[in-house]
Protein backbone atom coordinates (compact mmCIF):
# COMPACT_ATOMS: atom_id res chain seq x y z
CA UNK A 1 0.00 0.00 0.00
CA UNK A 2 1.41 3.39 -0.97
CA UNK A 3 1.00 6.40 1.30
CA UNK A 4 -1.69 7.68 -1.08
CA UNK A 5 -3.80 4.59 -0.46
CA UNK A 6 -3.50 4.70 3.32
CA UNK A 7 -6.61 5.53 5.34
CA UNK A 8 -4.68 8.35 7.03
CA UNK A 9 -4.02 9.97 3.67
CA UNK A 10 -7.72 9.69 2.81
CA UNK A 11 -8.64 11.48 6.02
CA UNK A 12 -6.09 14.22 5.25
CA UNK A 13 -7.79 14.56 1.86
CA UNK A 14 -11.19 14.93 3.51
CA UNK A 15 -9.74 17.71 5.72
CA UNK A 16 -8.53 19.40 2.52
CA UNK A 17 -12.02 19.04 0.97
CA UNK A 18 -13.62 20.60 4.05
CA UNK A 19 -11.42 23.63 3.37
CA UNK A 20 -8.78 23.26 6.07
CA UNK A 21 -5.07 22.50 5.95
CA UNK A 22 -4.15 19.00 7.18
CA UNK A 23 -0.55 20.14 7.66
CA UNK A 24 -1.29 22.87 10.19
CA UNK A 25 -0.07 21.93 13.70
CA UNK A 26 -3.51 21.32 15.26
CA UNK A 27 -4.45 18.84 12.53
CA UNK A 28 -1.14 17.05 11.97
CA UNK A 29 -2.09 14.02 14.06
CA UNK A 30 -5.81 14.13 13.35
CA UNK A 31 -5.76 11.55 10.52
CA UNK A 32 -4.08 9.00 12.84
CA UNK A 33 -6.65 9.68 15.55
CA UNK A 34 -9.59 9.47 13.15
CA UNK A 35 -8.39 6.15 11.76
CA UNK A 36 -7.92 4.65 15.22
CA UNK A 37 -11.32 5.90 16.42
CA UNK A 38 -12.95 4.42 13.31
CA UNK A 39 -11.34 1.06 14.13
CA UNK A 40 -13.32 1.11 17.34
CA UNK A 41 -16.54 2.58 15.89
CA UNK A 42 -16.54 0.04 13.05
CA UNK A 43 -15.28 -2.98 15.01
CA UNK A 44 -18.55 -4.74 14.15
CA UNK A 45 -17.18 -5.69 10.74
CA UNK A 46 -14.81 -8.10 12.51
CA UNK A 47 -17.53 -9.51 14.71
CA UNK A 48 -20.06 -12.28 14.25
CA UNK A 49 -22.67 -10.91 16.65
CA UNK A 50 -24.84 -14.04 16.71
CA UNK A 51 -21.92 -16.01 18.16
CA UNK A 52 -22.24 -14.07 21.42
CA UNK A 53 -25.54 -15.88 22.01
CA UNK A 54 -24.12 -19.37 21.76
CA UNK A 55 -23.35 -19.76 25.45
CA UNK A 56 -26.70 -20.60 27.03
CA UNK A 57 -28.08 -21.87 30.32
CA UNK A 58 -31.03 -24.12 31.13
CA UNK A 59 -34.29 -22.39 31.99
CA UNK A 60 -35.27 -22.96 35.61
CA UNK A 61 -38.62 -21.18 35.57
CA UNK A 62 -41.02 -22.04 32.78
CA UNK A 63 -43.29 -19.71 30.91
CA UNK A 64 -41.64 -16.49 32.01
CA UNK A 65 -40.63 -13.77 29.57
CA UNK A 66 -37.26 -12.07 29.94
CA UNK A 67 -36.96 -8.31 29.38
CA UNK A 68 -33.59 -6.61 28.95
CA UNK A 69 -34.08 -2.86 28.63
CA UNK A 70 -31.92 0.21 28.04
CA UNK A 71 -28.92 -1.36 26.34
CA UNK A 72 -27.01 1.70 25.17
CA UNK A 73 -25.43 1.77 21.73
CA UNK A 74 -23.58 4.06 19.34
CA UNK A 75 -23.77 3.58 15.61
CA UNK A 76 -23.08 5.47 12.38
CA UNK A 77 -25.82 6.11 9.84
CA UNK A 78 -24.88 4.82 6.44
CA UNK A 79 -26.51 7.74 4.64
CA UNK A 80 -24.37 10.51 6.16
CA UNK A 81 -21.68 8.69 8.15
CA UNK A 82 -22.85 10.61 11.19
CA UNK A 83 -23.58 9.09 14.60
CA UNK A 84 -26.90 7.84 15.80
CA UNK A 85 -27.22 6.56 19.34
CA UNK A 86 -29.77 5.48 21.87
CA UNK A 87 -31.07 2.37 23.56
CA UNK A 88 -32.26 -1.11 22.65
CA UNK A 89 -34.96 -2.97 24.60
CA UNK A 90 -35.07 -6.73 24.11
CA UNK A 91 -37.79 -9.20 25.09
CA UNK A 92 -37.74 -12.93 24.59
CA UNK A 93 -39.76 -15.87 25.77
CA UNK A 94 -37.34 -18.73 26.45
CA UNK A 95 -38.30 -22.24 25.40
CA UNK A 96 -35.39 -24.22 26.85
CA UNK A 97 -32.41 -21.95 27.30
CA UNK A 98 -31.55 -18.44 28.41
CA UNK A 99 -28.60 -16.22 27.52
CA UNK A 100 -26.33 -14.28 29.89
CA UNK A 101 -27.31 -10.63 30.24
CA UNK A 102 -24.06 -9.14 28.97
CA UNK A 103 -24.30 -11.16 25.74
CA UNK A 104 -27.19 -9.04 24.53
CA UNK A 105 -25.06 -5.91 24.85
CA UNK A 106 -22.32 -7.62 22.82
CA UNK A 107 -24.89 -8.62 20.21
CA UNK A 108 -26.18 -5.04 19.94
CA UNK A 109 -22.67 -3.57 19.70
CA UNK A 110 -21.65 -6.11 17.05
CA UNK A 111 -24.38 -4.85 14.74
CA UNK A 112 -24.24 -1.18 15.79
CA UNK A 113 -20.51 -0.72 15.12
CA UNK A 114 -20.93 -0.64 11.36
CA UNK A 115 -22.43 1.70 8.82
CA UNK A 116 -26.04 1.07 9.69
CA UNK A 117 -29.65 2.21 9.50
CA UNK A 118 -31.89 1.95 12.54
CA UNK A 119 -34.53 -0.20 10.86
CA UNK A 120 -31.98 -2.81 9.79
CA UNK A 121 -30.28 -2.74 13.21
CA UNK A 122 -33.65 -3.56 14.80
CA UNK A 123 -34.27 -6.46 12.42
CA UNK A 124 -30.75 -7.89 12.75
CA UNK A 125 -30.96 -7.98 16.55
CA UNK A 126 -34.37 -9.65 16.36
CA UNK A 127 -33.27 -12.22 13.79
CA UNK A 128 -30.09 -13.17 15.65
CA UNK A 129 -32.02 -13.92 18.85
CA UNK A 130 -34.69 -15.77 16.91
CA UNK A 131 -32.09 -17.86 15.15
CA UNK A 132 -29.71 -18.65 18.02
CA UNK A 133 -32.01 -18.93 21.06
CA UNK A 134 -34.86 -21.43 21.12
CA UNK A 135 -37.75 -19.26 22.17
CA UNK A 136 -41.47 -18.66 21.71
CA UNK A 137 -41.16 -15.02 20.79
CA UNK A 138 -38.81 -12.06 20.41
CA UNK A 139 -39.49 -8.33 20.66
CA UNK A 140 -36.99 -5.56 19.93
CA UNK A 141 -37.44 -1.82 20.29
CA UNK A 142 -34.75 0.69 19.33
CA UNK A 143 -34.94 4.39 20.20
CA UNK A 144 -32.27 6.71 18.85
CA UNK A 145 -31.28 10.27 18.15
CA UNK A 146 -29.69 10.82 14.77
CA UNK A 147 -26.99 13.45 14.47
CA UNK A 148 -27.93 13.99 10.82
CA UNK A 149 -31.34 15.13 12.08
CA UNK A 150 -30.13 16.99 15.18
CA UNK A 151 -27.54 19.16 13.48
CA UNK A 152 -28.42 19.39 9.80
CA UNK A 153 -31.39 20.63 7.83
CA UNK A 154 -34.41 21.02 10.07
CA UNK A 155 -32.27 20.80 13.26
CA UNK A 156 -34.75 19.12 15.51
CA UNK A 157 -32.74 18.48 18.67
CA UNK A 158 -35.46 16.67 20.58
CA UNK A 159 -36.63 14.35 17.81
CA UNK A 160 -35.84 10.71 18.22
CA UNK A 161 -36.84 7.71 16.19
CA UNK A 162 -38.44 4.53 17.47
CA UNK A 163 -38.44 1.23 15.61
CA UNK A 164 -40.04 -1.99 16.84
CA UNK A 165 -40.13 -5.54 15.61
CA UNK A 166 -41.82 -8.48 17.30
CA UNK A 167 -42.56 -12.09 16.44
CA UNK A 168 -44.04 -15.17 18.08
CA UNK A 169 -45.97 -14.55 21.30
CA UNK A 170 -45.02 -10.85 21.37
CA UNK A 171 -46.72 -10.43 18.02
CA UNK A 172 -49.72 -12.76 18.22
CA UNK A 173 -50.57 -13.28 21.92
CA UNK A 174 -52.39 -10.10 23.07
CA UNK A 175 -51.57 -10.72 26.75
CA UNK A 176 -47.85 -11.21 26.14
CA UNK A 177 -47.75 -8.30 23.72
CA UNK A 178 -49.43 -6.01 26.23
CA UNK A 179 -47.07 -7.21 28.98
CA UNK A 180 -44.08 -6.43 26.77
CA UNK A 181 -45.32 -2.98 25.74
CA UNK A 182 -46.36 -2.03 29.29
CA UNK A 183 -42.93 -2.66 30.83
CA UNK A 184 -40.95 -0.78 28.14
CA UNK A 185 -39.27 2.37 29.43
CA UNK A 186 -41.38 5.41 28.58
CA UNK A 187 -40.41 7.35 25.48
CA UNK A 188 -39.62 10.47 27.45
CA UNK A 189 -37.35 8.69 29.92
ZN1 LIG B 1 -28.24 10.03 8.51
Coordinates of C-alpha atoms and ligand atoms in Angstrom, one line a residue:
X1 CA 0.0 0.0 0.0
X2 CA 1.4 3.4 -1.0
X3 CA 1.0 6.4 1.3
X4 CA -1.7 7.7 -1.1
X5 CA -3.8 4.6 -0.5
X6 CA -3.5 4.7 3.3
X7 CA -6.6 5.5 5.3
X8 CA -4.7 8.4 7.0
X9 CA -4.0 10.0 3.7
X10 CA -7.7 9.7 2.8
X11 CA -8.6 11.5 6.0
X12 CA -6.1 14.2 5.2
X13 CA -7.8 14.6 1.9
X14 CA -11.2 14.9 3.5
X15 CA -9.7 17.7 5.7
X16 CA -8.5 19.4 2.5
X17 CA -12.0 19.0 1.0
X18 CA -13.6 20.6 4.1
X19 CA -11.4 23.6 3.4
X20 CA -8.8 23.3 6.1
X21 CA -5.1 22.5 5.9
X22 CA -4.2 19.0 7.2
X23 CA -0.6 20.1 7.7
X24 CA -1.3 22.9 10.2
X25 CA -0.1 21.9 13.7
X26 CA -3.5 21.3 15.3
X27 CA -4.5 18.8 12.5
X28 CA -1.1 17.0 12.0
X29 CA -2.1 14.0 14.1
X30 CA -5.8 14.1 13.4
X31 CA -5.8 11.6 10.5
X32 CA -4.1 9.0 12.8
X33 CA -6.6 9.7 15.6
X34 CA -9.6 9.5 13.2
X35 CA -8.4 6.2 11.8
X36 CA -7.9 4.7 15.2
X37 CA -11.3 5.9 16.4
X38 CA -12.9 4.4 13.3
X39 CA -11.3 1.1 14.1
X40 CA -13.3 1.1 17.3
X41 CA -16.5 2.6 15.9
X42 CA -16.5 0.0 13.1
X43 CA -15.3 -3.0 15.0
X44 CA -18.5 -4.7 14.1
X45 CA -17.2 -5.7 10.7
X46 CA -14.8 -8.1 12.5
X47 CA -17.5 -9.5 14.7
X48 CA -20.1 -12.3 14.2
X49 CA -22.7 -10.9 16.6
X50 CA -24.8 -14.0 16.7
X51 CA -21.9 -16.0 18.2
X52 CA -22.2 -14.1 21.4
X53 CA -25.5 -15.9 22.0
X54 CA -24.1 -19.4 21.8
X55 CA -23.4 -19.8 25.4
X56 CA -26.7 -20.6 27.0
X57 CA -28.1 -21.9 30.3
X58 CA -31.0 -24.1 31.1
X59 CA -34.3 -22.4 32.0
X60 CA -35.3 -23.0 35.6
X61 CA -38.6 -21.2 35.6
X62 CA -41.0 -22.0 32.8
X63 CA -43.3 -19.7 30.9
X64 CA -41.6 -16.5 32.0
X65 CA -40.6 -13.8 29.6
X66 CA -37.3 -12.1 29.9
X67 CA -37.0 -8.3 29.4
X68 CA -33.6 -6.6 28.9
X69 CA -34.1 -2.9 28.6
X70 CA -31.9 0.2 28.0
X71 CA -28.9 -1.4 26.3
X72 CA -27.0 1.7 25.2
X73 CA -25.4 1.8 21.7
X74 CA -23.6 4.1 19.3
X75 CA -23.8 3.6 15.6
X76 CA -23.1 5.5 12.4
X77 CA -25.8 6.1 9.8
X78 CA -24.9 4.8 6.4
X79 CA -26.5 7.7 4.6
X80 CA -24.4 10.5 6.2
X81 CA -21.7 8.7 8.1
X82 CA -22.9 10.6 11.2
X83 CA -23.6 9.1 14.6
X84 CA -26.9 7.8 15.8
X85 CA -27.2 6.6 19.3
X86 CA -29.8 5.5 21.9
X87 CA -31.1 2.4 23.6
X88 CA -32.3 -1.1 22.7
X89 CA -35.0 -3.0 24.6
X90 CA -35.1 -6.7 24.1
X91 CA -37.8 -9.2 25.1
X92 CA -37.7 -12.9 24.6
X93 CA -39.8 -15.9 25.8
X94 CA -37.3 -18.7 26.5
X95 CA -38.3 -22.2 25.4
X96 CA -35.4 -24.2 26.8
X97 CA -32.4 -21.9 27.3
X98 CA -31.6 -18.4 28.4
X99 CA -28.6 -16.2 27.5
X100 CA -26.3 -14.3 29.9
X101 CA -27.3 -10.6 30.2
X102 CA -24.1 -9.1 29.0
X103 CA -24.3 -11.2 25.7
X104 CA -27.2 -9.0 24.5
X105 CA -25.1 -5.9 24.8
X106 CA -22.3 -7.6 22.8
X107 CA -24.9 -8.6 20.2
X108 CA -26.2 -5.0 19.9
X109 CA -22.7 -3.6 19.7
X110 CA -21.6 -6.1 17.0
X111 CA -24.4 -4.8 14.7
X112 CA -24.2 -1.2 15.8
X113 CA -20.5 -0.7 15.1
X114 CA -20.9 -0.6 11.4
X115 CA -22.4 1.7 8.8
X116 CA -26.0 1.1 9.7
X117 CA -29.6 2.2 9.5
X118 CA -31.9 1.9 12.5
X119 CA -34.5 -0.2 10.9
X120 CA -32.0 -2.8 9.8
X121 CA -30.3 -2.7 13.2
X122 CA -33.6 -3.6 14.8
X123 CA -34.3 -6.5 12.4
X124 CA -30.7 -7.9 12.7
X125 CA -31.0 -8.0 16.5
X126 CA -34.4 -9.6 16.4
X127 CA -33.3 -12.2 13.8
X128 CA -30.1 -13.2 15.6
X129 CA -32.0 -13.9 18.9
X130 CA -34.7 -15.8 16.9
X131 CA -32.1 -17.9 15.2
X132 CA -29.7 -18.6 18.0
X133 CA -32.0 -18.9 21.1
X134 CA -34.9 -21.4 21.1
X135 CA -37.8 -19.3 22.2
X136 CA -41.5 -18.7 21.7
X137 CA -41.2 -15.0 20.8
X138 CA -38.8 -12.1 20.4
X139 CA -39.5 -8.3 20.7
X140 CA -37.0 -5.6 19.9
X141 CA -37.4 -1.8 20.3
X142 CA -34.8 0.7 19.3
X143 CA -34.9 4.4 20.2
X144 CA -32.3 6.7 18.8
X145 CA -31.3 10.3 18.2
X146 CA -29.7 10.8 14.8
X147 CA -27.0 13.5 14.5
X148 CA -27.9 14.0 10.8
X149 CA -31.3 15.1 12.1
X150 CA -30.1 17.0 15.2
X151 CA -27.5 19.2 13.5
X152 CA -28.4 19.4 9.8
X153 CA -31.4 20.6 7.8
X154 CA -34.4 21.0 10.1
X155 CA -32.3 20.8 13.3
X156 CA -34.7 19.1 15.5
X157 CA -32.7 18.5 18.7
X158 CA -35.5 16.7 20.6
X159 CA -36.6 14.3 17.8
X160 CA -35.8 10.7 18.2
X161 CA -36.8 7.7 16.2
X162 CA -38.4 4.5 17.5
X163 CA -38.4 1.2 15.6
X164 CA -40.0 -2.0 16.8
X165 CA -40.1 -5.5 15.6
X166 CA -41.8 -8.5 17.3
X167 CA -42.6 -12.1 16.4
X168 CA -44.0 -15.2 18.1
X169 CA -46.0 -14.5 21.3
X170 CA -45.0 -10.9 21.4
X171 CA -46.7 -10.4 18.0
X172 CA -49.7 -12.8 18.2
X173 CA -50.6 -13.3 21.9
X174 CA -52.4 -10.1 23.1
X175 CA -51.6 -10.7 26.8
X176 CA -47.8 -11.2 26.1
X177 CA -47.8 -8.3 23.7
X178 CA -49.4 -6.0 26.2
X179 CA -47.1 -7.2 29.0
X180 CA -44.1 -6.4 26.8
X181 CA -45.3 -3.0 25.7
X182 CA -46.4 -2.0 29.3
X183 CA -42.9 -2.7 30.8
X184 CA -40.9 -0.8 28.1
X185 CA -39.3 2.4 29.4
X186 CA -41.4 5.4 28.6
X187 CA -40.4 7.3 25.5
X188 CA -39.6 10.5 27.4
X189 CA -37.3 8.7 29.9
Ligands
LIG1 ZN1 -28.2 10.0 8.5

